[in-house]
CSV table of C-alpha atoms and ligand atoms in Angstrom, one decimal:
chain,number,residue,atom,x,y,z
A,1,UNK,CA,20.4,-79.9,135.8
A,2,UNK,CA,24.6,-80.0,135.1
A,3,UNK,CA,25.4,-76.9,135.1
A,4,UNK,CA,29.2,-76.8,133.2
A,5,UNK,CA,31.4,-73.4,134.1
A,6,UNK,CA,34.7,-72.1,135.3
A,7,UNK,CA,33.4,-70.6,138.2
A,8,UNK,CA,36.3,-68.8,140.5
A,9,UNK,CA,34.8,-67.4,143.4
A,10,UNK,CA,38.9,-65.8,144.1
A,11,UNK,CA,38.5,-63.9,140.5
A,12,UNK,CA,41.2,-63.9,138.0
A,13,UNK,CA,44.1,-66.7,139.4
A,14,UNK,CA,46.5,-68.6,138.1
A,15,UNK,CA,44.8,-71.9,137.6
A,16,UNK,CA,48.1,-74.2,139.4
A,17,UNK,CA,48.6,-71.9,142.4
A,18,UNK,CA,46.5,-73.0,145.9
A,19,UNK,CA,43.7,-70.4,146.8
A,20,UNK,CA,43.9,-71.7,150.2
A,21,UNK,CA,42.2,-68.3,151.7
A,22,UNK,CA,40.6,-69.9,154.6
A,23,UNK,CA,37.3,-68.6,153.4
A,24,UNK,CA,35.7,-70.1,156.1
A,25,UNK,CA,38.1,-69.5,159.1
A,26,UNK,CA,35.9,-66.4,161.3
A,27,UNK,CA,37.4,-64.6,164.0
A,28,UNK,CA,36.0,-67.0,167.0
A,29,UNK,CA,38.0,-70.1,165.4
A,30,UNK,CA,41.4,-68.9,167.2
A,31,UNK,CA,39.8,-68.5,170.3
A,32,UNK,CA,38.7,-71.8,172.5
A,33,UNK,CA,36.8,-75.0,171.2
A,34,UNK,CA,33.5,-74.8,170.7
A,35,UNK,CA,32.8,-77.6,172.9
A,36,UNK,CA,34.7,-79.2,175.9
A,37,UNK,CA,36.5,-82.4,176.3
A,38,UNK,CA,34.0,-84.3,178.3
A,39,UNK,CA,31.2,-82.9,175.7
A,40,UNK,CA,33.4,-84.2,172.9
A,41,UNK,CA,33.9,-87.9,174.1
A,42,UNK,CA,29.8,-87.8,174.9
A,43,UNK,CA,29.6,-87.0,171.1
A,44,UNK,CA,31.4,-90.3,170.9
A,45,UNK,CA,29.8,-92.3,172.9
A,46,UNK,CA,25.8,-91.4,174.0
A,47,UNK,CA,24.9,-88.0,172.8
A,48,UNK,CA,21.5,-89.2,171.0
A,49,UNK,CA,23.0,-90.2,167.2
A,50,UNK,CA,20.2,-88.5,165.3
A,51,UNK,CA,20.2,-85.6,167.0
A,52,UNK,CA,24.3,-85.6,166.8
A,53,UNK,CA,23.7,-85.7,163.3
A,54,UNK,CA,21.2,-82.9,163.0
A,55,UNK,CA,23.7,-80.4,164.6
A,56,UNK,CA,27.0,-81.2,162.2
A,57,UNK,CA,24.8,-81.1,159.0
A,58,UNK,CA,23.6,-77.9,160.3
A,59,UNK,CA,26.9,-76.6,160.8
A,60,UNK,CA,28.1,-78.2,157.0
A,61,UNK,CA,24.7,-76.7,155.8
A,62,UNK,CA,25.8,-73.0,157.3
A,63,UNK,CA,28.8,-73.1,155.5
A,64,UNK,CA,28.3,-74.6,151.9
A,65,UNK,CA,24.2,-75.2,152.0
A,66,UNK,CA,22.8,-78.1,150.0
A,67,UNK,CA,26.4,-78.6,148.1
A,68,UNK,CA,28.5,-81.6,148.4
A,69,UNK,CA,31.8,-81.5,146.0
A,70,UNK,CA,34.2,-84.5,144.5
A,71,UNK,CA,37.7,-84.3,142.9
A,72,UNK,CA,37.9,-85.9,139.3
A,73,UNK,CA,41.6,-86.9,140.5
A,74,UNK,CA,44.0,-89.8,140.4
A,75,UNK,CA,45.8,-91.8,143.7
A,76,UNK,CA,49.4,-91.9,142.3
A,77,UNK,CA,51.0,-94.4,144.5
A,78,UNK,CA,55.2,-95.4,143.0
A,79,UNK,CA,55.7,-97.8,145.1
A,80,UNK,CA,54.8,-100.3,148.3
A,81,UNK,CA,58.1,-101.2,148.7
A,82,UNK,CA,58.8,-99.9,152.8
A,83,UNK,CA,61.4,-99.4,155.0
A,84,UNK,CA,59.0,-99.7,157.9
A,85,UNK,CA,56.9,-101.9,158.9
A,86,UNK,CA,53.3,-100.1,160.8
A,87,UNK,CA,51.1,-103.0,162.1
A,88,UNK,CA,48.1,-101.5,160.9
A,89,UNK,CA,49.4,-101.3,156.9
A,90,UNK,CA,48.6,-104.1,154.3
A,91,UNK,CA,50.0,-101.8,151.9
A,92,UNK,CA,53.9,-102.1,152.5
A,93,UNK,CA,55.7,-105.2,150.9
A,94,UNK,CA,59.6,-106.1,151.5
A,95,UNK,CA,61.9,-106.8,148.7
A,96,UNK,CA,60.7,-110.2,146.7
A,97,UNK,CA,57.5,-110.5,148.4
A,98,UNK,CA,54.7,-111.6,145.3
A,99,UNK,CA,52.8,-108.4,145.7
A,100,UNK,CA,55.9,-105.7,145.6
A,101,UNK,CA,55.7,-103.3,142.8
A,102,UNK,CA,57.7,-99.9,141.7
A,103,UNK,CA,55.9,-97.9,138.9
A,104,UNK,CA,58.2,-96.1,136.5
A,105,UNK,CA,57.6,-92.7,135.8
A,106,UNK,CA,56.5,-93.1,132.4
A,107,UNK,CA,53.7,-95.6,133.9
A,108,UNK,CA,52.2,-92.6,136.4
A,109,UNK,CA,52.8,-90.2,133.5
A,110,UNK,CA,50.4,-91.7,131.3
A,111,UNK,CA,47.8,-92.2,133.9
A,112,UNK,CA,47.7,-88.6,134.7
A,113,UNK,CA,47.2,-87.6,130.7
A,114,UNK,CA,43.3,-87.7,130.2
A,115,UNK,CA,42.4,-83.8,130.8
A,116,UNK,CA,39.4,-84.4,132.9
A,117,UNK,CA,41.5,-85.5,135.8
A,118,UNK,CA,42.5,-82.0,138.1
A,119,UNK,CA,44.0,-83.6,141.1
A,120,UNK,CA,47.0,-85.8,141.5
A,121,UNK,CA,47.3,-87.7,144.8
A,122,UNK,CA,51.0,-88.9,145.2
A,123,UNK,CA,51.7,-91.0,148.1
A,124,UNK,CA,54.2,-94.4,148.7
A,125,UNK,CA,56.3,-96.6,150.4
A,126,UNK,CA,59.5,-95.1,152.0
A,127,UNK,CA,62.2,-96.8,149.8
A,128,UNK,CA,65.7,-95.6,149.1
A,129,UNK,CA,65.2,-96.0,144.9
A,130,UNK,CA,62.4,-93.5,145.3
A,131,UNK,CA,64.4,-91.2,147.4
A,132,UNK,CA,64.2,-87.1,147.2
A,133,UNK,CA,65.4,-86.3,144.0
A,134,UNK,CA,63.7,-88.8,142.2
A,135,UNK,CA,60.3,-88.3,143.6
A,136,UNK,CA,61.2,-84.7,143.0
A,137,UNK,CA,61.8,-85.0,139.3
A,138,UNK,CA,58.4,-87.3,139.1
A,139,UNK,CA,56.5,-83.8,140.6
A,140,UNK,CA,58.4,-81.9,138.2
A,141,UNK,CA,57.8,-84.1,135.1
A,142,UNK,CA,54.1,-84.0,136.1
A,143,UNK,CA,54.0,-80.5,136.4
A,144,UNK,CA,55.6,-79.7,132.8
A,145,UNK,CA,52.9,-82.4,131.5
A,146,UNK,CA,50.1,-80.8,133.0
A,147,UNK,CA,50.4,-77.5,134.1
A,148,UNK,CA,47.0,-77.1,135.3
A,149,UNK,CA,46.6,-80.0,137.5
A,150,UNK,CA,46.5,-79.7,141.2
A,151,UNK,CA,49.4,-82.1,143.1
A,152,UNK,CA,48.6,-83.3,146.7
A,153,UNK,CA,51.9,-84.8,147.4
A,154,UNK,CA,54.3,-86.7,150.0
A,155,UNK,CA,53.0,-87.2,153.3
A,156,UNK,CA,54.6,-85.8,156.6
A,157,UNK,CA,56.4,-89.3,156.9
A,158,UNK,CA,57.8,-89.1,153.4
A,159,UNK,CA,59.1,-85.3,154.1
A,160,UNK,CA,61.3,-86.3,157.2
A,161,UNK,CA,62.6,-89.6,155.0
A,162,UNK,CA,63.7,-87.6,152.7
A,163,UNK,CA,65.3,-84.9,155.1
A,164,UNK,CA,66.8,-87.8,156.9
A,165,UNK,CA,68.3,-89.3,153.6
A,166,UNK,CA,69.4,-86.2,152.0
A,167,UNK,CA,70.8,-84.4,155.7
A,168,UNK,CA,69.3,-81.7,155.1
A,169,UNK,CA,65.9,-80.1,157.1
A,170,UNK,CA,62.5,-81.0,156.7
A,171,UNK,CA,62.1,-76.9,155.8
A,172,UNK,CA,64.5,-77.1,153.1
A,173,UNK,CA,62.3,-80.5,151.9
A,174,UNK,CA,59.1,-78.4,151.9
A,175,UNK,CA,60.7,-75.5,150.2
A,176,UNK,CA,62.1,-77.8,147.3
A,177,UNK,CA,58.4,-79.9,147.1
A,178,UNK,CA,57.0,-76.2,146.6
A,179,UNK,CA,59.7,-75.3,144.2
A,180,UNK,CA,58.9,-78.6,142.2
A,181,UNK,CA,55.1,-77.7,141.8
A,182,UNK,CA,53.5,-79.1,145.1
A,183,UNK,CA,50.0,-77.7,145.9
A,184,UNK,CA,49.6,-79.2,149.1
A,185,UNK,CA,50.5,-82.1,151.7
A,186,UNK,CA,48.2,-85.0,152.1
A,187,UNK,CA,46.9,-85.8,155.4
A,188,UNK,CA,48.3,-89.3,155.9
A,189,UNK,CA,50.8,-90.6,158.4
A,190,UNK,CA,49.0,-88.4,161.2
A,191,UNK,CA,47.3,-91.9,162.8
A,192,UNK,CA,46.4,-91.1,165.8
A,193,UNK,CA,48.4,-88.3,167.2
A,194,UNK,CA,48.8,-90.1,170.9
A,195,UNK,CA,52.6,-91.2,171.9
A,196,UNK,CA,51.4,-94.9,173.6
A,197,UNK,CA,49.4,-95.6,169.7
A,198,UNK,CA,52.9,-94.7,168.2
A,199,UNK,CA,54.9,-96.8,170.2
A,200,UNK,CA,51.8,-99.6,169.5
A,201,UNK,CA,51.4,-99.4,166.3
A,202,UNK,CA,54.0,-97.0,164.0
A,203,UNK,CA,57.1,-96.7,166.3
A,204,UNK,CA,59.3,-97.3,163.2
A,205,UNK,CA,58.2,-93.7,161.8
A,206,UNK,CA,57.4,-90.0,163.0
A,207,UNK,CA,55.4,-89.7,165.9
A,208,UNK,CA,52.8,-87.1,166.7
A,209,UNK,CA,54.9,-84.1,167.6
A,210,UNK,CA,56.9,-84.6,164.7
A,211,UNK,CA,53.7,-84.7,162.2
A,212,UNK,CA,52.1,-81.8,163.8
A,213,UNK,CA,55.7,-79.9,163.5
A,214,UNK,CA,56.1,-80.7,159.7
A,215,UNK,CA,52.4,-79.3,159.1
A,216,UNK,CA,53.2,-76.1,160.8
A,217,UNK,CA,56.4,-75.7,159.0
A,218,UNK,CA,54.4,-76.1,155.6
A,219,UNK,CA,51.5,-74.1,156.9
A,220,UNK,CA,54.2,-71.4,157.5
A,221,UNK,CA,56.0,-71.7,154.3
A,222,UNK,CA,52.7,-71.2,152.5
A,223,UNK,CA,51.8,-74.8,151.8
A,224,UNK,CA,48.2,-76.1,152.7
A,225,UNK,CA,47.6,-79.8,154.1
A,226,UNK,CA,45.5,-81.9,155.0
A,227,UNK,CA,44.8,-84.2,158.2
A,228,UNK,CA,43.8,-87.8,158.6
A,229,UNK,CA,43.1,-89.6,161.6
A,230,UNK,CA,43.1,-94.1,161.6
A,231,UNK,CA,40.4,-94.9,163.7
A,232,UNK,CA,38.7,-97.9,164.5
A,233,UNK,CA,41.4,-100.1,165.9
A,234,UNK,CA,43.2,-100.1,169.6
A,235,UNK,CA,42.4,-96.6,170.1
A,236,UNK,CA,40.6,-94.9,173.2
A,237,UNK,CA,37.6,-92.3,172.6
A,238,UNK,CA,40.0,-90.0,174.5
A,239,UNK,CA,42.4,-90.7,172.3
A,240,UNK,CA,40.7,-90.0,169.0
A,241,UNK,CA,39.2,-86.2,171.0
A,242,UNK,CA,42.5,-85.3,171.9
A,243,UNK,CA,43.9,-86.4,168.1
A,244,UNK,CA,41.4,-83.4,167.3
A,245,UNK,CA,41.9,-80.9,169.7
A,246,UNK,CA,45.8,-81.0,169.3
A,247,UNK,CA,44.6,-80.8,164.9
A,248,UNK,CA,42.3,-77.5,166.0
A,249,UNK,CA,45.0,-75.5,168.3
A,250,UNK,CA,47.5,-76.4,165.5
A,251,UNK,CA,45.0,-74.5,163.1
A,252,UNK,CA,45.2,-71.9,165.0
A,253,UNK,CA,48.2,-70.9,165.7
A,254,UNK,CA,49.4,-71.5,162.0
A,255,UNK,CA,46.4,-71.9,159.5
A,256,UNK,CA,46.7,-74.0,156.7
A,257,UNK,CA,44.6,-77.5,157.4
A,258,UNK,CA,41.9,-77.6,154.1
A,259,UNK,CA,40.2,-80.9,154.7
A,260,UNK,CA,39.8,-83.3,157.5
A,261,UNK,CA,39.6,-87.4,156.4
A,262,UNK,CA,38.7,-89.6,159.4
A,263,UNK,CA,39.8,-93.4,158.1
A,264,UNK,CA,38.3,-95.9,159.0
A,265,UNK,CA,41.0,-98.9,159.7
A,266,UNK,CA,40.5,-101.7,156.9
A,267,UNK,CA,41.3,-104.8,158.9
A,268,UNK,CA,42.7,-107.0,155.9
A,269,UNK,CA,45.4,-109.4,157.0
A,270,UNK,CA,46.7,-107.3,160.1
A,271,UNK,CA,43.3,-107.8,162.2
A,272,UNK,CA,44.3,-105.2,164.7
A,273,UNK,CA,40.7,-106.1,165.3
A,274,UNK,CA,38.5,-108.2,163.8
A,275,UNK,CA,36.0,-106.1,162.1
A,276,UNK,CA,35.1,-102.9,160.4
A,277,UNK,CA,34.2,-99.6,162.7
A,278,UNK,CA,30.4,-99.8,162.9
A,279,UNK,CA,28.6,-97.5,160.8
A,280,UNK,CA,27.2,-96.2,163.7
A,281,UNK,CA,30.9,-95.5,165.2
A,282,UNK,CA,32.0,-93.9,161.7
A,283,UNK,CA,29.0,-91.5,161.7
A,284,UNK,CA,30.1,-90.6,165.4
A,285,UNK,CA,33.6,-89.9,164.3
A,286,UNK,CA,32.5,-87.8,161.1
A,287,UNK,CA,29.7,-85.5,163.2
A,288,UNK,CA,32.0,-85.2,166.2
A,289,UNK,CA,34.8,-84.0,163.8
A,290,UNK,CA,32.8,-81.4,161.8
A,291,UNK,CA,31.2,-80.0,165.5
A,292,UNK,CA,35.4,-79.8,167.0
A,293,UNK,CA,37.0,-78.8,164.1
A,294,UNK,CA,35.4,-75.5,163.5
A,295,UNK,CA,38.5,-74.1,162.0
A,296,UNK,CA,39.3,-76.7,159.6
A,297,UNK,CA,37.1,-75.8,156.1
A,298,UNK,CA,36.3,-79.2,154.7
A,299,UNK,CA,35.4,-82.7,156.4
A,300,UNK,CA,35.5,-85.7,154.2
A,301,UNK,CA,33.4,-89.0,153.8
A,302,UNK,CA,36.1,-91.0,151.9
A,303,UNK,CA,33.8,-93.9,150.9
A,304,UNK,CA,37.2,-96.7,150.3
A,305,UNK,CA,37.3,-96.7,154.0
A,306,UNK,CA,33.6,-95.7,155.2
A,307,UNK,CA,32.1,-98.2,152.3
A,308,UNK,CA,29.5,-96.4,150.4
A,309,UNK,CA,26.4,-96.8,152.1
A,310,UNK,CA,28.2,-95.3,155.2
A,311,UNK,CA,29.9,-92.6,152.9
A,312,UNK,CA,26.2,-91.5,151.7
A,313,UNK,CA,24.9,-91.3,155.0
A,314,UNK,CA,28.2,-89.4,156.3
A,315,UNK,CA,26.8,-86.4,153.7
A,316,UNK,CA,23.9,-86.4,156.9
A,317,UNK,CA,26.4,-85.9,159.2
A,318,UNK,CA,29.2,-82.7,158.6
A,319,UNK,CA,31.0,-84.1,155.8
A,320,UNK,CA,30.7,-81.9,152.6
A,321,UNK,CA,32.8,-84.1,150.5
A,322,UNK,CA,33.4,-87.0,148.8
A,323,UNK,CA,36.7,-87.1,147.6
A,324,UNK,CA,38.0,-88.3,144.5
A,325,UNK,CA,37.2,-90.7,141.8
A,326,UNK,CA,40.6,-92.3,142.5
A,327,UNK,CA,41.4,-93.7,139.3
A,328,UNK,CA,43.7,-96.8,140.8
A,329,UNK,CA,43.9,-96.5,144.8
A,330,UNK,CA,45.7,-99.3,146.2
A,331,UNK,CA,46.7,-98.7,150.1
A,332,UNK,CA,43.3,-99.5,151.0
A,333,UNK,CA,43.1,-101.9,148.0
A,334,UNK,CA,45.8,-104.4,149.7
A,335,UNK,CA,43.6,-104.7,152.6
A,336,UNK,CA,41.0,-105.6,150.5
A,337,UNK,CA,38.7,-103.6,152.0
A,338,UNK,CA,35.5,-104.8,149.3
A,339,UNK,CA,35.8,-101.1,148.3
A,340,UNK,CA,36.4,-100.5,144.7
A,341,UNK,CA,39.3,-99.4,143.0
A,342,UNK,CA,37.5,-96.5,141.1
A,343,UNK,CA,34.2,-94.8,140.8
A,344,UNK,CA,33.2,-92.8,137.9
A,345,UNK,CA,32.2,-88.6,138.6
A,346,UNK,CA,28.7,-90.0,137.9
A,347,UNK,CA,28.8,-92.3,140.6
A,348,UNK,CA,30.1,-90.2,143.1
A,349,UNK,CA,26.7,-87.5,141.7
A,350,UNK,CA,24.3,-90.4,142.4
A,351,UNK,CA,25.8,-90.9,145.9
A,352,UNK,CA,25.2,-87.1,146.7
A,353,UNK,CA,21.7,-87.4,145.1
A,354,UNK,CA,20.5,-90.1,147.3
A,355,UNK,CA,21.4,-88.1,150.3
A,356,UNK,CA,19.6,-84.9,149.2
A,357,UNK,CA,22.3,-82.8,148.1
A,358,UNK,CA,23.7,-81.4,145.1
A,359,UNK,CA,26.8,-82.8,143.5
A,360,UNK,CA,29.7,-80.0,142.5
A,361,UNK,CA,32.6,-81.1,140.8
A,362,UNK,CA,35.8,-79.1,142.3
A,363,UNK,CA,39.5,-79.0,141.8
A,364,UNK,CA,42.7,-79.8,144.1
A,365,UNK,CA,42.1,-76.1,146.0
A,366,UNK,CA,37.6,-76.6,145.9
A,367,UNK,CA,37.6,-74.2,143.8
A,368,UNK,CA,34.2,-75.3,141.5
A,369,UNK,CA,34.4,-76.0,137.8
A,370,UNK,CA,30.9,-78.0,137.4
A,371,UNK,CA,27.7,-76.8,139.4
A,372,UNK,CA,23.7,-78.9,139.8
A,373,UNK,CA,21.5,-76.9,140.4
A,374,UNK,CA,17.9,-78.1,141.9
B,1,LIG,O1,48.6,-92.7,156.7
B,1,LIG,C1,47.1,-97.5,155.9
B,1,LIG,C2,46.1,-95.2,156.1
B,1,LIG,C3,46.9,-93.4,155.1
B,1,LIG,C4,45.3,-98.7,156.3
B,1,LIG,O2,45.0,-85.9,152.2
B,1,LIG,C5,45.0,-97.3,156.3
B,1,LIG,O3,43.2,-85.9,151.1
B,1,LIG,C6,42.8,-97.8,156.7
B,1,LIG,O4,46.4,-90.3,154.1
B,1,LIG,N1,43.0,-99.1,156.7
B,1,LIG,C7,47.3,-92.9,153.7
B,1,LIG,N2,43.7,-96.9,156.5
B,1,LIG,C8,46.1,-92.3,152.9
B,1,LIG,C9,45.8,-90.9,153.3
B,1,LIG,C10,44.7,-90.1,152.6
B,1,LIG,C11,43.7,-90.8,152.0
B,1,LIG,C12,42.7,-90.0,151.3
B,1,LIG,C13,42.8,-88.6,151.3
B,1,LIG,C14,43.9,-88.0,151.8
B,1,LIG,C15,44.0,-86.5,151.7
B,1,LIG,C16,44.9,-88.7,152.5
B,1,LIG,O5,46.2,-94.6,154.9
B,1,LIG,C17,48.0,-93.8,156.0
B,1,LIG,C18,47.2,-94.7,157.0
B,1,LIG,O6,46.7,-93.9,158.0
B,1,LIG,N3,46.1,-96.7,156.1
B,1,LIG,N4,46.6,-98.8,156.0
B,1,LIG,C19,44.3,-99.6,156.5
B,1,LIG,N5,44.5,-100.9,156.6
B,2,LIG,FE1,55.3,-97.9,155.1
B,2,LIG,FE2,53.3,-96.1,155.2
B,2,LIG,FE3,52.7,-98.7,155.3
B,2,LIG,FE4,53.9,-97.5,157.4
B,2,LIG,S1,51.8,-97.0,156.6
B,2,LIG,S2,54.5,-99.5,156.5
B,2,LIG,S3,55.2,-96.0,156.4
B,2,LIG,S4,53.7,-97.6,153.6
């Protein structure tokens, strides 16, 4: 049975601020990884899959029992028009290429009106006519228009662009996002934190010491992020353990990490590789991530990259949430990944459902406004 209520484990709070209080963090997370390096990449490789499995659901089970949440929210993407050019990305398009767009703001205004959408997700191409102090204003028009809804925006990429545009440092750009009505950074851009994948595959943009230094300065200015890491392409299993050990010490020394989202790479028209990441490999990447990161609250199954099927059974394996319902995502879209666009809030129940949890509908910050109860 639905269960509807306002139910703020923090108490009395003002509804827009983040409650990121790290309710999860315990004493042992600042000390060493739970698990070594060559225990890791075994995780990754031959450690028996079920039994894998068994011990990061019971570590998602310790921490939030039989619940699995999803965000009513809305991927608010302005434009695909890029400066750069990552090999990986099907997203990005050049001036006067057919499938170029630039959204005004009145367009994502009324997308963002319906009152049963609490998260924003604002994310785009790195283009001159969306610079700093118009991407600012779209945060600040947002946030007059709905005051209550939670705003994930500008990746670490898009914060040094703008600090390189406006000459000023990426500090002052996170102080000014805040000021605007930011809630928290999304986790793109991050790849895979290794300097040969960056020269590979994204050497137009900030590499990994760069991304992890932008997420500290928000973590220290107060502003929660998230994390992401592209898998499934050129990269090594070393690789992807190390991605996660540099995203754990990171955590901390400056807490502020809410959700981990592995992404799977969509091979669309830049066939890095020919395929999809197995199901198997995904499930790997989910479990090993929810057994390494024990100092990161939430791991994600984001079903436009996992496909759903994959997504469900990821709820088996450490992830304790869904994501969103999207509304109108369209990075992974351009790949066509056979995803869809959208899924409705009942949707996203039935997945949860099928693998034996119970859905709970969250906000931006997971705090929960809709409860099922067995
Ligand atoms: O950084 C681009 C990735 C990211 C492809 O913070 C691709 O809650 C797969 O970061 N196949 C942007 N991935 C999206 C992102 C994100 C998504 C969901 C939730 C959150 C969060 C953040 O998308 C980019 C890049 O790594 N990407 N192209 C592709 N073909
Ligand atoms: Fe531009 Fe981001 Fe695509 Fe790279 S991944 S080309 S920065 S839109």
């Amino acid at each position: 049975m639905r269960q509807a209520s306002l139910d703020l484990p923090c108490g009395p709070i003002n509804p827009r601020k983040t409650l990121f209080t790290m309710e999860t963090l315990r004493p042992h997370d600042v000390a060493s990884p739970p698990i070594s390096f060559d225990v890791a990449l075994r995780y990754l490789r031959d450690f028996p899959l079920l039994e894998l499995g068994k011990r990061a659901f019971a570590v998602k089970r310790a921490r939030y029992g039989d619940q699995v949440t999803f965000v009513s929210n809305r991927h608010v993407n302005p434009t695909n028009l890029c400066v750069y050019s990552c090999r990986f990305c099907d997203y990005a398009a050049k001036n006067g290429d057919a499938h170029a767009y630039s959204l005004t703001e009145e367009e994502i205004l009324q997308g963002l009106e319906n009152p049963v959408v609490h998260e924003a997700h604002i994310v785009g191409g790195l283009w001159p006519k969306w610079g700093f102090e118009r991407s600012l204003g779209l945060v600040r028009r947002i946030r007059a228009a709905r005051p209550e809804l939670f705003i994930k925006a500008f990746t670490a990429v898009e914060v040094a662009y703008f600090a390189r545009m406006e000459k000023c440092t990426t500090r002052e750009v996170l102080a000014a996002m805040m000021d605007a009505g930011v809630d928290l950074l999304p986790g793109g851009g991050a790849e895979v934190l290794s300097d040969r994948i960056h020269q590979e595959l994204y050497k137009d943009k900030i590499g990994p010491q760069a991304w992890l230094d932008i997420h500290e300065k928000a973590h220290a200015l107060g502003l929660p992020s998230n994390a992401t890491l592209l898998f499934g392409h050129i990269e090594t299993d070393e690789e992807i353990v190390a991605h996660l050990f540099k995203l754990r010490a990171l955590q901390a020394r400056t807490p502020g990490f809410q959700s981990f989202i592995p992404l799977a790479y969509q091979p669309g028209t830049t066939q890095l590789v020919a395929q999809l990441a197995a199901p198997e490999r995904c499930l790997r990447v989910i479990a090993a991530s929810r057994l390494i990161l024990d100092n990161i609250p939430h791991v994600k199954a984001y079903w436009p990259t996992l496909q759903i099927e994959t997504a469900v059974t990821a709820l088996n394996f450490g992830a304790d949430d869904l994501d969103g319902t999207l509304g109108k995502e369209r990075i992974m879209q351009l790949a066509e990944t056979g995803s869809p666009e959208k899924l409705s809030a009942d949707f996203l129940r039935t997945m949860i459902r099928q693998a034996g949890q119970h859905p709970h509908q969250r906000d931006g910050a997971y705090r929960i406004l809709e409860r099922e109860v067995a």
